[in-house]
XYZ file of C-alpha atoms in Angstrom:
702
model
C 0.000 0.000 0.000
C 1.458 3.441 -0.901
C 2.537 5.550 2.057
C 0.045 8.314 1.301
C -2.774 5.764 1.345
C -1.608 4.416 4.665
C -1.390 7.941 6.050
C -4.820 8.774 4.681
C -6.323 5.665 6.168
C -4.670 6.370 9.541
C -5.971 9.943 9.563
C -9.416 8.755 8.568
C -9.414 6.201 11.398
C -8.185 8.741 13.936
C -10.830 11.286 12.955
C -13.513 8.625 13.034
C -12.379 7.665 16.514
C -12.371 11.256 17.705
C -15.765 12.001 16.236
C -17.186 8.662 17.182
C -16.449 8.459 20.883
C -19.237 10.867 21.839
C -21.652 8.535 20.107
C -20.119 5.426 21.579
C -20.166 6.895 25.047
C -23.339 8.825 24.504
C -26.871 8.296 23.436
C -28.135 4.900 22.245
C -29.426 4.540 18.735
C -31.407 2.053 16.714
C -30.024 -1.388 16.121
C -30.859 -1.766 12.435
C -30.687 0.791 9.686
C -33.555 1.622 7.320
C -33.808 0.323 3.792
C -32.569 2.527 0.999
C -36.044 3.442 -0.161
C -38.232 5.838 1.805
C -41.091 3.336 1.449
C -39.379 -0.074 1.562
C -40.809 -2.897 -0.476
C -40.020 -5.552 2.119
C -38.667 -6.166 5.614
C -36.310 -8.807 6.948
C -36.906 -10.732 10.134
C -33.577 -12.290 11.073
C -34.153 -15.331 13.296
C -30.779 -17.088 13.150
C -27.230 -15.779 12.988
C -24.615 -18.348 13.925
C -21.966 -18.142 15.119
C -22.064 -14.829 16.970
C -18.260 -14.718 16.773
C -16.404 -15.459 13.574
C -13.418 -17.797 13.919
C -11.387 -19.822 11.408
C -13.151 -22.971 10.290
C -16.628 -21.713 11.179
C -19.543 -21.613 8.785
C -21.746 -18.523 9.030
C -25.465 -19.164 8.735
C -28.271 -16.631 8.550
C -31.941 -17.514 8.300
C -35.199 -15.693 8.648
C -38.252 -14.403 6.872
C -38.753 -11.860 4.080
C -42.043 -9.970 4.515
C -43.462 -8.079 1.523
C -44.583 -4.788 3.053
C -45.104 -2.621 -0.027
C -47.923 -2.647 -2.538
C -45.865 -4.130 -5.373
C -45.510 -7.808 -6.208
C -41.922 -9.034 -5.930
C -40.282 -11.687 -8.089
C -36.754 -12.965 -8.626
C -36.011 -12.411 -4.949
C -32.394 -12.891 -3.950
C -31.096 -12.841 -0.378
C -27.475 -11.785 -0.044
C -24.926 -11.726 2.723
C -22.563 -8.780 2.483
C -19.432 -8.223 4.554
C -17.461 -4.999 4.868
C -14.002 -5.129 3.338
C -12.361 -3.493 6.345
C -12.807 -3.536 10.087
C -14.635 -0.747 11.837
C -12.237 1.803 13.272
C -14.194 3.009 16.315
C -17.309 2.594 18.394
C -18.558 5.817 16.883
C -18.399 4.285 13.411
C -20.193 1.208 14.735
C -22.953 3.437 16.121
C -23.301 5.249 12.800
C -23.646 1.957 10.923
C -26.244 0.681 13.383
C -28.219 3.885 12.903
C -28.174 3.492 9.123
C -26.258 6.737 8.705
C -23.697 5.238 6.366
C -23.766 2.737 3.533
C -20.060 2.861 2.698
C -19.473 -0.286 4.735
C -22.156 -2.418 3.086
C -19.306 -4.450 1.633
C -19.026 -7.313 -0.803
C -21.418 -10.167 -1.432
C -20.110 -13.317 0.274
C -23.191 -15.530 -0.187
C -26.534 -15.447 -1.996
C -29.728 -17.453 -2.224
C -32.457 -17.145 -4.857
C -36.081 -17.526 -3.784
C -38.560 -18.687 -6.395
C -42.101 -17.422 -6.797
C -44.161 -14.262 -6.828
C -44.977 -12.577 -3.550
C -47.597 -9.885 -3.158
C -48.321 -7.435 -0.376
C -48.631 -9.161 2.997
C -46.984 -12.376 1.850
C -43.726 -13.788 3.175
C -41.062 -16.328 2.345
C -38.307 -17.984 4.331
C -34.597 -17.929 3.599
C -31.608 -19.865 4.910
C -28.160 -18.948 3.658
C -24.674 -19.928 4.803
C -21.021 -19.509 3.871
C -17.670 -20.835 5.057
C -15.667 -18.052 6.681
C -12.313 -19.569 5.757
C -12.744 -18.528 2.155
C -13.248 -14.832 2.830
C -10.012 -12.970 2.167
C -11.010 -9.795 4.037
C -11.204 -11.653 7.354
C -7.646 -11.384 8.567
C -7.110 -9.268 11.690
C -9.049 -9.087 14.934
C -11.876 -6.598 14.752
C -15.521 -5.992 13.943
C -16.894 -6.156 10.401
C -20.271 -4.976 9.185
C -22.488 -7.880 8.182
C -25.583 -7.134 6.118
C -28.512 -9.251 5.076
C -29.858 -7.739 1.879
C -32.891 -8.555 -0.238
C -32.843 -7.672 -3.955
C -35.978 -8.256 -6.021
C -37.753 -7.342 -9.226
C -40.943 -5.312 -9.252
C -42.754 -3.381 -11.957
C -40.334 -0.530 -11.269
C -37.305 -2.688 -12.052
C -34.673 -4.558 -10.046
C -33.302 -3.096 -6.850
C -32.804 -3.392 -3.126
C -36.056 -4.203 -1.339
C -34.684 -4.351 2.213
C -31.483 -4.549 4.245
C -30.630 -5.343 7.857
C -27.251 -4.242 9.156
C -25.540 -6.104 11.952
C -21.975 -7.001 12.922
C -19.553 -9.908 12.927
C -16.552 -9.832 15.276
C -13.628 -11.751 13.779
C -11.004 -13.521 15.873
C -8.052 -14.907 13.875
C -6.126 -18.018 14.834
C -3.221 -15.869 15.943
C -4.569 -13.545 18.630
C -2.426 -10.467 18.860
C -4.540 -8.680 21.468
C -4.933 -8.663 25.216
C -8.543 -8.997 26.395
C -9.952 -5.953 28.135
C -11.506 -6.351 31.561
C -15.280 -6.490 31.919
C -17.151 -6.389 35.233
C -20.845 -7.285 35.574
C -23.602 -5.920 37.789
C -26.670 -8.175 37.630
C -29.875 -6.530 38.946
C -32.803 -8.361 40.521
C -35.571 -5.830 41.167
C -39.305 -5.608 40.555
C -42.222 -3.236 40.925
C -43.462 -2.973 44.548
C -46.087 -5.704 44.646
C -47.405 -6.002 48.181
C -50.178 -3.689 49.336
C -50.228 -2.054 52.753
C -52.667 -4.621 54.154
C -50.486 -7.556 53.074
C -52.544 -8.486 50.029
C -51.438 -8.126 46.401
C -53.090 -6.054 43.726
C -52.656 -8.661 40.974
C -50.612 -11.694 39.907
C -47.977 -9.717 37.997
C -45.131 -10.658 40.320
C -46.187 -14.309 40.287
C -45.956 -14.233 36.488
C -42.421 -12.850 36.666
C -41.358 -15.534 39.149
C -42.760 -18.554 37.332
C -40.693 -20.602 34.903
C -39.976 -18.501 31.841
C -41.044 -15.298 33.588
C -38.893 -12.168 33.634
C -37.236 -12.760 37.008
C -36.815 -16.464 36.376
C -35.036 -15.719 33.082
C -32.715 -13.137 34.620
C -31.870 -15.360 37.590
C -31.220 -18.441 35.460
C -29.031 -16.482 33.036
C -27.126 -14.889 35.905
C -26.571 -18.278 37.512
C -25.170 -19.590 34.234
C -22.917 -16.569 33.737
C -21.861 -16.540 37.377
C -20.435 -20.034 37.148
C -17.511 -18.679 35.114
C -17.627 -14.913 35.670
C -17.352 -13.088 39.045
C -20.856 -11.660 38.961
C -22.103 -9.044 41.423
C -25.832 -9.351 42.007
C -27.779 -6.237 42.975
C -30.921 -7.252 44.853
C -33.942 -5.358 46.162
C -34.842 -6.752 49.605
C -38.495 -5.852 48.993
C -38.545 -8.382 46.153
C -37.062 -11.075 48.379
C -39.615 -10.241 51.086
C -42.538 -10.519 48.668
C -41.301 -13.854 47.311
C -40.924 -15.216 50.849
C -44.374 -13.922 51.809
C -45.988 -15.466 48.739
C -44.281 -18.810 49.314
C -46.652 -19.842 52.099
C -49.829 -18.489 50.518
C -51.171 -15.045 49.737
C -54.356 -13.202 48.809
C -55.200 -11.075 45.774
C -57.414 -8.050 46.306
C -60.514 -8.378 44.079
C -61.362 -5.631 41.616
C -64.848 -5.491 43.135
C -64.501 -4.691 46.876
C -67.776 -6.500 47.568
C -66.264 -9.782 46.400
C -64.079 -12.034 48.579
C -60.298 -12.138 48.222
C -58.816 -14.385 45.553
C -56.267 -17.001 46.570
C -52.926 -16.401 44.842
C -51.616 -19.132 42.554
C -47.882 -18.326 42.586
C -46.788 -19.797 45.926
C -44.836 -22.687 44.434
C -43.181 -20.438 41.843
C -42.160 -17.934 44.524
C -40.646 -20.626 46.738
C -38.769 -22.178 43.808
C -37.436 -18.793 42.658
C -36.264 -17.846 46.143
C -34.329 -21.104 46.412
C -32.892 -20.430 42.950
C -31.667 -16.992 44.056
C -30.123 -18.355 47.250
C -28.157 -20.918 45.250
C -27.094 -18.549 42.470
C -25.939 -15.720 44.719
C -23.597 -17.956 46.709
C -21.290 -17.981 43.670
C -20.730 -14.230 43.630
C -21.052 -11.025 45.574
C -24.444 -9.615 46.502
C -25.088 -5.904 46.924
C -28.418 -4.499 48.025
C -30.316 -1.360 47.219
C -32.313 0.120 50.106
C -35.684 -1.548 50.594
C -37.903 -0.979 47.511
C -35.093 0.874 45.655
C -36.037 4.441 46.680
C -35.752 7.538 44.490
C -32.601 8.772 46.228
C -32.287 12.247 44.735
C -35.980 13.081 45.044
C -36.153 11.962 48.674
C -33.034 13.894 49.584
C -34.470 16.971 47.929
C -37.790 16.452 49.733
C -36.210 16.089 53.170
C -36.995 12.371 53.417
C -33.430 11.070 53.527
C -34.270 9.508 56.894
C -36.527 7.108 55.038
C -33.603 6.088 52.823
C -31.509 5.291 55.899
C -34.315 3.314 57.502
C -34.995 1.480 54.229
C -31.300 0.642 53.987
C -31.080 -0.734 57.526
C -34.262 -2.771 57.362
C -33.618 -3.987 53.829
C -30.075 -5.147 54.547
C -31.174 -7.143 57.589
C -33.990 -8.656 55.549
C -31.651 -9.659 52.706
C -29.169 -11.339 55.060
C -31.975 -13.292 56.718
C -33.625 -14.424 53.474
C -30.450 -15.207 51.512
C -28.515 -16.747 54.376
C -25.236 -14.918 53.729
C -23.682 -11.464 54.007
C -24.354 -8.675 51.532
C -22.602 -5.472 50.445
C -24.420 -2.607 52.128
C -22.466 0.507 51.133
C -23.260 0.641 47.413
C -25.810 3.101 45.968
C -27.398 2.933 42.526
C -29.534 6.038 41.876
C -32.355 5.958 39.358
C -31.233 6.308 35.716
C -27.608 6.274 36.906
C -27.577 9.976 37.794
C -27.310 11.836 41.103
C -26.577 15.406 42.054
C -23.631 16.319 44.252
C -25.810 17.163 47.269
C -27.269 13.654 47.237
C -23.838 12.036 46.960
C -22.614 14.196 49.839
C -25.564 13.108 51.981
C -25.141 9.436 51.083
C -21.423 9.592 51.797
C -22.145 11.081 55.197
C -24.427 8.158 56.013
C -22.007 5.387 55.087
C -22.175 4.970 51.313
C -18.734 4.284 49.874
C -19.477 3.593 46.197
C -22.106 4.678 43.683
C -23.110 3.266 40.294
C -23.479 6.024 37.710
C -24.011 6.301 33.988
C -20.597 7.197 32.495
C -22.208 10.271 30.934
C -22.796 11.643 34.436
C -19.066 12.437 34.661
C -17.933 13.039 31.064
C -14.267 13.299 30.172
C -12.823 16.748 29.531
C -11.338 15.599 26.225
C -12.847 13.364 23.589
C -10.931 10.112 23.840
C -10.321 7.631 21.006
C -10.979 4.748 23.417
C -13.354 3.751 26.186
C -11.723 4.455 29.571
C -11.950 2.310 32.688
C -15.290 2.662 34.411
C -13.908 4.214 37.596
C -13.738 7.743 38.908
C -13.279 9.363 42.283
C -16.003 11.839 43.230
C -15.180 14.375 45.926
C -17.860 15.547 48.337
C -17.740 17.599 51.527
C -18.204 14.381 53.482
C -15.400 12.524 51.722
C -14.628 10.721 48.510
C -17.075 8.366 46.810
C -15.899 5.590 44.497
C -17.715 6.115 41.230
C -18.490 2.943 39.253
C -19.256 4.169 35.735
C -21.470 1.925 33.640
C -20.964 2.001 29.876
C -24.183 3.637 28.596
C -24.146 2.037 25.144
C -23.854 -1.458 26.563
C -26.615 -0.712 29.080
C -28.875 0.708 26.378
C -28.170 -2.183 24.029
C -29.138 -4.718 26.676
C -32.316 -2.743 27.382
C -33.161 -2.337 23.694
C -33.805 -6.038 23.246
C -37.129 -5.666 25.033
C -38.519 -3.472 22.254
C -36.406 -4.379 19.233
C -35.129 -7.545 17.585
C -33.399 -9.476 20.397
C -30.927 -11.140 18.049
C -29.762 -7.820 16.610
C -29.505 -6.277 20.083
C -27.421 -9.181 21.329
C -25.152 -9.076 18.286
C -24.702 -5.338 18.790
C -23.661 -6.020 22.379
C -21.122 -8.627 21.272
C -19.712 -6.263 18.654
C -19.452 -3.366 21.106
C -17.420 -5.408 23.570
C -15.093 -6.580 20.779
C -14.709 -3.009 19.575
C -13.751 -1.876 23.089
C -10.859 -4.332 23.169
C -9.874 -3.447 19.598
C -9.531 0.224 20.599
C -6.471 -0.585 22.742
C -5.561 -4.185 21.896
C -2.289 -4.083 23.814
C -3.551 -2.863 27.202
C -5.462 -5.832 28.607
C -7.624 -6.157 31.744
C -6.106 -3.184 33.551
C -8.722 -1.254 31.551
C -12.045 -2.507 32.916
C -15.487 -1.701 31.535
C -18.548 -1.908 33.778
C -21.601 -3.639 32.293
C -24.778 -2.709 34.162
C -28.187 -3.545 32.664
C -31.000 -1.211 33.787
C -32.324 -1.881 37.280
C -35.803 -2.624 35.890
C -34.498 -4.890 33.156
C -36.886 -7.003 31.085
C -34.778 -8.888 28.531
C -36.296 -11.447 26.144
C -34.856 -14.962 26.423
C -33.176 -14.782 22.984
C -31.175 -11.763 24.101
C -30.161 -13.307 27.419
C -29.082 -16.613 25.908
C -26.977 -15.006 23.202
C -25.380 -12.403 25.486
C -24.456 -14.970 28.132
C -23.103 -17.462 25.586
C -21.068 -14.826 23.777
C -19.730 -13.368 27.032
C -18.504 -16.803 28.080
C -16.945 -17.515 24.664
C -15.546 -14.115 23.661
C -11.746 -14.279 23.901
C -11.514 -10.488 24.072
C -13.400 -10.324 27.398
C -11.453 -10.854 30.615
C -13.776 -11.227 33.630
C -13.167 -8.812 36.515
C -15.041 -8.656 39.812
C -16.816 -5.402 40.609
C -15.087 -5.385 43.987
C -11.729 -5.345 42.153
C -12.863 -2.520 39.886
C -14.035 -0.648 42.955
C -10.697 -1.161 44.704
C -8.672 -0.162 41.632
C -7.138 3.259 41.360
C -9.135 5.604 39.158
C -7.354 6.360 35.845
C -5.688 9.729 35.461
C -8.305 11.165 33.129
C -9.644 14.677 33.533
C -13.395 14.684 33.918
C -16.008 17.400 33.947
C -18.191 18.270 36.904
C -20.928 15.884 37.930
C -23.976 16.261 35.671
C -27.618 15.914 36.669
C -29.650 16.591 33.508
C -32.943 18.453 33.642
C -34.571 15.549 31.790
C -33.642 13.213 34.643
C -34.798 15.647 37.316
C -38.122 15.960 35.522
C -38.759 12.253 36.171
C -38.267 12.484 39.941
C -41.132 11.735 42.292
C -43.023 15.080 42.455
C -42.919 17.336 45.493
C -46.702 17.127 46.002
C -46.503 13.344 46.038
C -43.725 13.478 48.632
C -45.810 15.881 50.739
C -48.570 13.267 50.795
C -46.063 10.608 51.820
C -44.762 12.864 54.590
C -48.320 13.397 55.855
C -48.776 9.638 55.880
C -45.691 9.319 58.074
C -47.231 11.765 60.556
C -50.449 9.764 60.636
C -48.527 6.565 61.345
C -46.535 8.271 64.109
C -49.745 9.448 65.777
C -51.210 5.957 65.489
C -48.077 4.451 67.014
C -48.238 6.863 69.982
C -51.391 5.227 71.424
C -50.287 1.623 70.964
C -49.042 -0.464 73.846
C -46.666 -2.440 71.601
C -46.113 -0.349 68.465
C -43.241 -2.569 67.319
C -45.756 -5.252 66.326
C -47.736 -3.061 63.966
C -45.777 0.007 62.854
C -42.840 -1.591 60.954
C -45.155 -3.076 58.332
C -46.746 0.337 57.832
C -43.323 1.959 57.450
C -42.402 -0.619 54.806
C -45.613 0.183 52.962
C -44.552 3.842 52.881
C -41.053 2.891 51.683
C -42.687 1.052 48.787
C -44.424 4.303 47.846
C -41.000 5.970 47.625
C -39.608 3.481 45.112
C -37.965 4.832 41.975
C -40.282 2.421 40.135
C -43.036 5.059 40.443
C -41.084 7.647 38.445
C -43.308 8.854 35.631
C -46.146 6.461 36.512
C -49.651 7.741 37.132
C -50.655 4.566 38.982
C -48.518 5.659 41.940
C -51.478 7.789 43.047
C -53.677 4.710 43.259
C -51.101 2.956 45.436
C -50.790 6.070 47.620
C -54.577 6.188 48.087
C -54.667 2.498 48.939
C -51.913 2.820 51.541
C -53.405 5.931 53.094
C -56.827 4.276 53.281
C -55.385 1.276 55.110
C -53.569 3.463 57.659
C -56.688 5.547 58.308
C -58.783 2.398 58.719
C -56.390 1.195 61.402
C -56.382 4.576 63.119
C -60.177 4.722 63.127
C -60.388 1.386 64.926
C -59.885 3.508 68.053
C -62.690 6.065 68.350
C -65.287 7.745 70.529
C -68.766 6.523 69.707
C -71.233 9.350 68.986
C -74.320 9.789 71.142
C -76.907 12.096 72.760
C -77.138 12.766 76.493
C -79.224 14.780 78.995
C -77.368 16.598 81.746
C -79.793 17.322 84.589
C -77.655 18.592 87.437
C -75.363 21.419 88.390
C -72.397 19.022 88.324
C -72.026 15.408 87.340
C -70.565 13.169 84.615
C -71.136 12.493 80.958
C -70.797 8.786 80.025
C -68.675 8.416 76.856
C -67.960 5.117 75.109
C -64.501 4.587 73.572
C -64.096 1.624 71.223
C -60.822 -0.196 70.428
C -61.066 -2.621 67.519
C -57.323 -3.307 67.386
C -55.667 -6.506 68.540
C -53.630 -4.739 71.221
C -54.502 -2.326 74.067
C -54.266 1.422 73.538
C -53.874 4.400 75.855
C -55.614 7.686 75.023
C -56.745 10.946 76.492
C -60.070 12.605 75.670
C -60.473 16.269 74.863
C -63.942 17.914 74.877
C -64.885 21.384 73.616
C -68.546 22.472 74.198
C -70.330 24.968 71.981
C -72.019 27.103 73.201
C -70.210 26.958 76.559
C -73.181 25.868 78.722
C -71.024 23.129 80.214
C -67.577 23.170 81.708
C -65.545 20.065 80.804
C -61.845 19.251 80.695
C -59.392 16.737 79.318
C -59.849 13.186 80.549
C -57.245 10.467 80.802
C -55.018 8.742 80.181
C -57.473 5.886 79.656
C -56.423 2.344 78.784
C -58.769 0.421 76.497
C -58.130 -3.314 76.168
C -57.900 -4.973 72.750
C -61.190 -5.588 70.980
C -63.098 -3.788 73.735
C -65.379 -0.856 74.516
C -64.907 1.171 77.679
C -67.310 3.694 79.194
C -65.528 6.776 80.480
C -67.217 9.109 82.953
C -66.359 12.680 82.005
C -66.883 15.240 84.845
C -68.863 18.328 83.846
C -70.486 21.385 85.426
C -73.612 23.061 84.090
C -73.604 26.795 83.551
C -76.895 27.330 81.749
C -79.807 25.366 80.338
C -80.091 24.468 76.705
C -78.613 22.253 73.964
C -74.834 21.890 73.689
C -72.634 20.323 71.012
C -69.391 18.918 72.334
C -66.559 18.324 69.905
C -64.876 15.236 71.311
C -61.445 14.118 70.114
C -59.050 11.439 71.203
C -55.543 12.539 72.103
C -52.264 10.688 72.366
C -50.687 10.497 75.834
C -48.505 13.432 74.740
C -51.587 15.479 73.892
C -51.505 15.323 70.072
C -54.790 14.986 68.248
C -55.679 11.427 67.245
C -58.224 11.045 64.489
C -61.141 13.276 63.655
C -63.443 14.917 66.265
C -66.825 13.339 67.071
C -69.815 15.558 67.832
C -71.866 14.757 70.949
C -75.287 16.309 71.628
C -76.056 17.295 75.258
C -79.314 18.748 76.617
C -78.633 20.693 79.851
C -81.681 20.941 82.168
C -79.919 21.740 85.540
C -82.422 19.746 87.636
C -81.190 18.219 90.885
C -79.812 20.517 93.617
C -80.875 23.713 91.888
C -84.299 22.378 91.043
C -84.831 21.086 94.571
C -83.903 24.473 96.040
C -86.345 26.259 93.809
C -89.038 23.724 94.648
C -88.370 24.109 98.422
C -88.604 27.875 98.262
C -91.804 27.633 96.251
C -93.277 25.142 98.752
C -92.344 27.426 101.667
C -94.063 30.343 100.017
C -97.135 28.224 99.381
C -97.147 26.970 102.964
C -96.771 30.521 104.311
C -99.573 31.773 102.097
C -101.871 28.959 103.199
C -101.093 29.589 106.903
C -101.761 33.284 106.482
C -105.191 32.524 104.961
C -106.060 30.161 107.795
C -104.984 32.768 110.351
C -107.144 35.448 108.760
C -110.158 33.141 108.685
C -109.699 32.251 112.366
C -109.366 35.931 113.332
C -112.467 36.823 111.381
C -114.419 34.081 113.124
C -113.426 35.351 116.571
C -114.438 38.876 115.724
C -117.841 37.659 114.570
C -118.427 35.638 117.787
C -117.628 38.565 120.188
C -119.851 41.258 118.596
C -123.209 42.504 120.442
C -126.313 40.567 119.571
C -124.374 37.583 118.655
C -126.396 34.466 119.355
C -129.923 36.276 119.764
C -132.885 35.678 117.583
């Protein structure tokens, strides 16, 4: 090759690397490029691509289905395999190819298959094409080539490309002149908060994820397979473990119609089997936990609820140790979306967090690098340094993309990306370690999982590294920008109004706990229900309001089990008592005070208590009162905690004050005395009159 050509090619590769790194380290893109035509005549469904890694002596096979999507009838259909003449020079170039932004690497035809027949709109035909890789002269050095499956056909408009799917083929020659880069895995096991505040479940969604072939079963089985040869670090939500354990011995599903009885859950056996599967799989690697229910760390810190994070961490860690039967890593944080602001990291560091998992874009490099750096950085806070574990965003996005796009293409993109990382610096080796971290709420299809795990175990360019070793390694001397917390990420936080409602719920629970004799038997389950409301799962989900309403309703129902029963009374004395009935429907005794406020103030009453009401009992309390004036009185009666805080809502009592008794008897006595005096006076006057009549002259003569 002439020197100027070599120089030109070197410059081209260097520029591609410089321009490409922002894409490779930046935003994910589609996994298959569009067809050449704006309105493609056909589409290709690729169902088989073996092997995932090209090696000498292998035979490459691609099979699938051609779907006629346009309005034209296609004939003389030919399926072609095309391979780029040269290796890709950077991850940026790989990203551009995957996005369909370039066709210069479509390459040469290495195999073709003709399909007979005429196929109209909506029809389809299968293809199966293969080729020996040994005979392809362009496959020489280690690297990633573009592999295309192309369909050419005849229509009434002529012969041309009807569809194309672009993917990649890593090539590993017999003589391996590279050192494998290090790759460390985080393997998340999390789920949506499933258990309701009253212990029931809203549906069977979690049971479906735990059963054979379900989402969590697939992830656990794949992790167990990978963990047999790779030092995997599992990241587990204790709330998920708790739900699985709770379901194992039977559980109830809340009916859609509240008037109907509960439905017996059907996933007990699946939950028990899955929990045993997790216990076995996690013994082979390290296990880190997120705080109970995986809270929205930044939002809760901003809302002044960081105490909940600490409590969720403590309770969740103890729960995980008990349910798994071995120790766990408790000082690792993984904020939602892989982003956190500096204030949150400072707070977490001050409460014991030593390491945090972040998206690598959260701490971008100052300079655009022609390679992918080690996924480690030191983050300084006022409370000390935090070890930043930086997940490669393209690998994370590629693993997530398989849920919505062709799993085979997503998996092959993942394989190609890892090969390209090693090819960037083939002479460095495992001292450069890349962190692979699928999204916390990962839902990969089985085809993606199987291919990714198999390729990761077979790829000679991947050297397994434990996350603990990456964490302990010295951060590379690479200048990085300040910590980023994008506005788009902040916009997905749990809203302030929602957190205000959660805070109010905490106050209600605290008031409820204040009257209980043994609050430790009832309050922890309510606190866990609140922690589930604070999960990052609820980011951007409207159904969080339904869960909030359900939890609040359950707490208020418990609170209202202790109440003053309404009633009407007649108060007929200057002083006496009003008989009130306090009911306790809880399964433990409570202690309350009673506050009464009359209106209008025709009675004088005060605070009564403390009063102890046994479990499942009603107690009559005699409230002392003094009458001031006759007439009707409404008394607002409210229960109080022993400390004097209001408990529940006031109850209105109706009192009729008559003031009979001592006052009435006095009035009656005075009236009787007056009557007696009047009667005596009349009798006296009559007697005097009679005497006067008897002593007058002529009295007694005829």
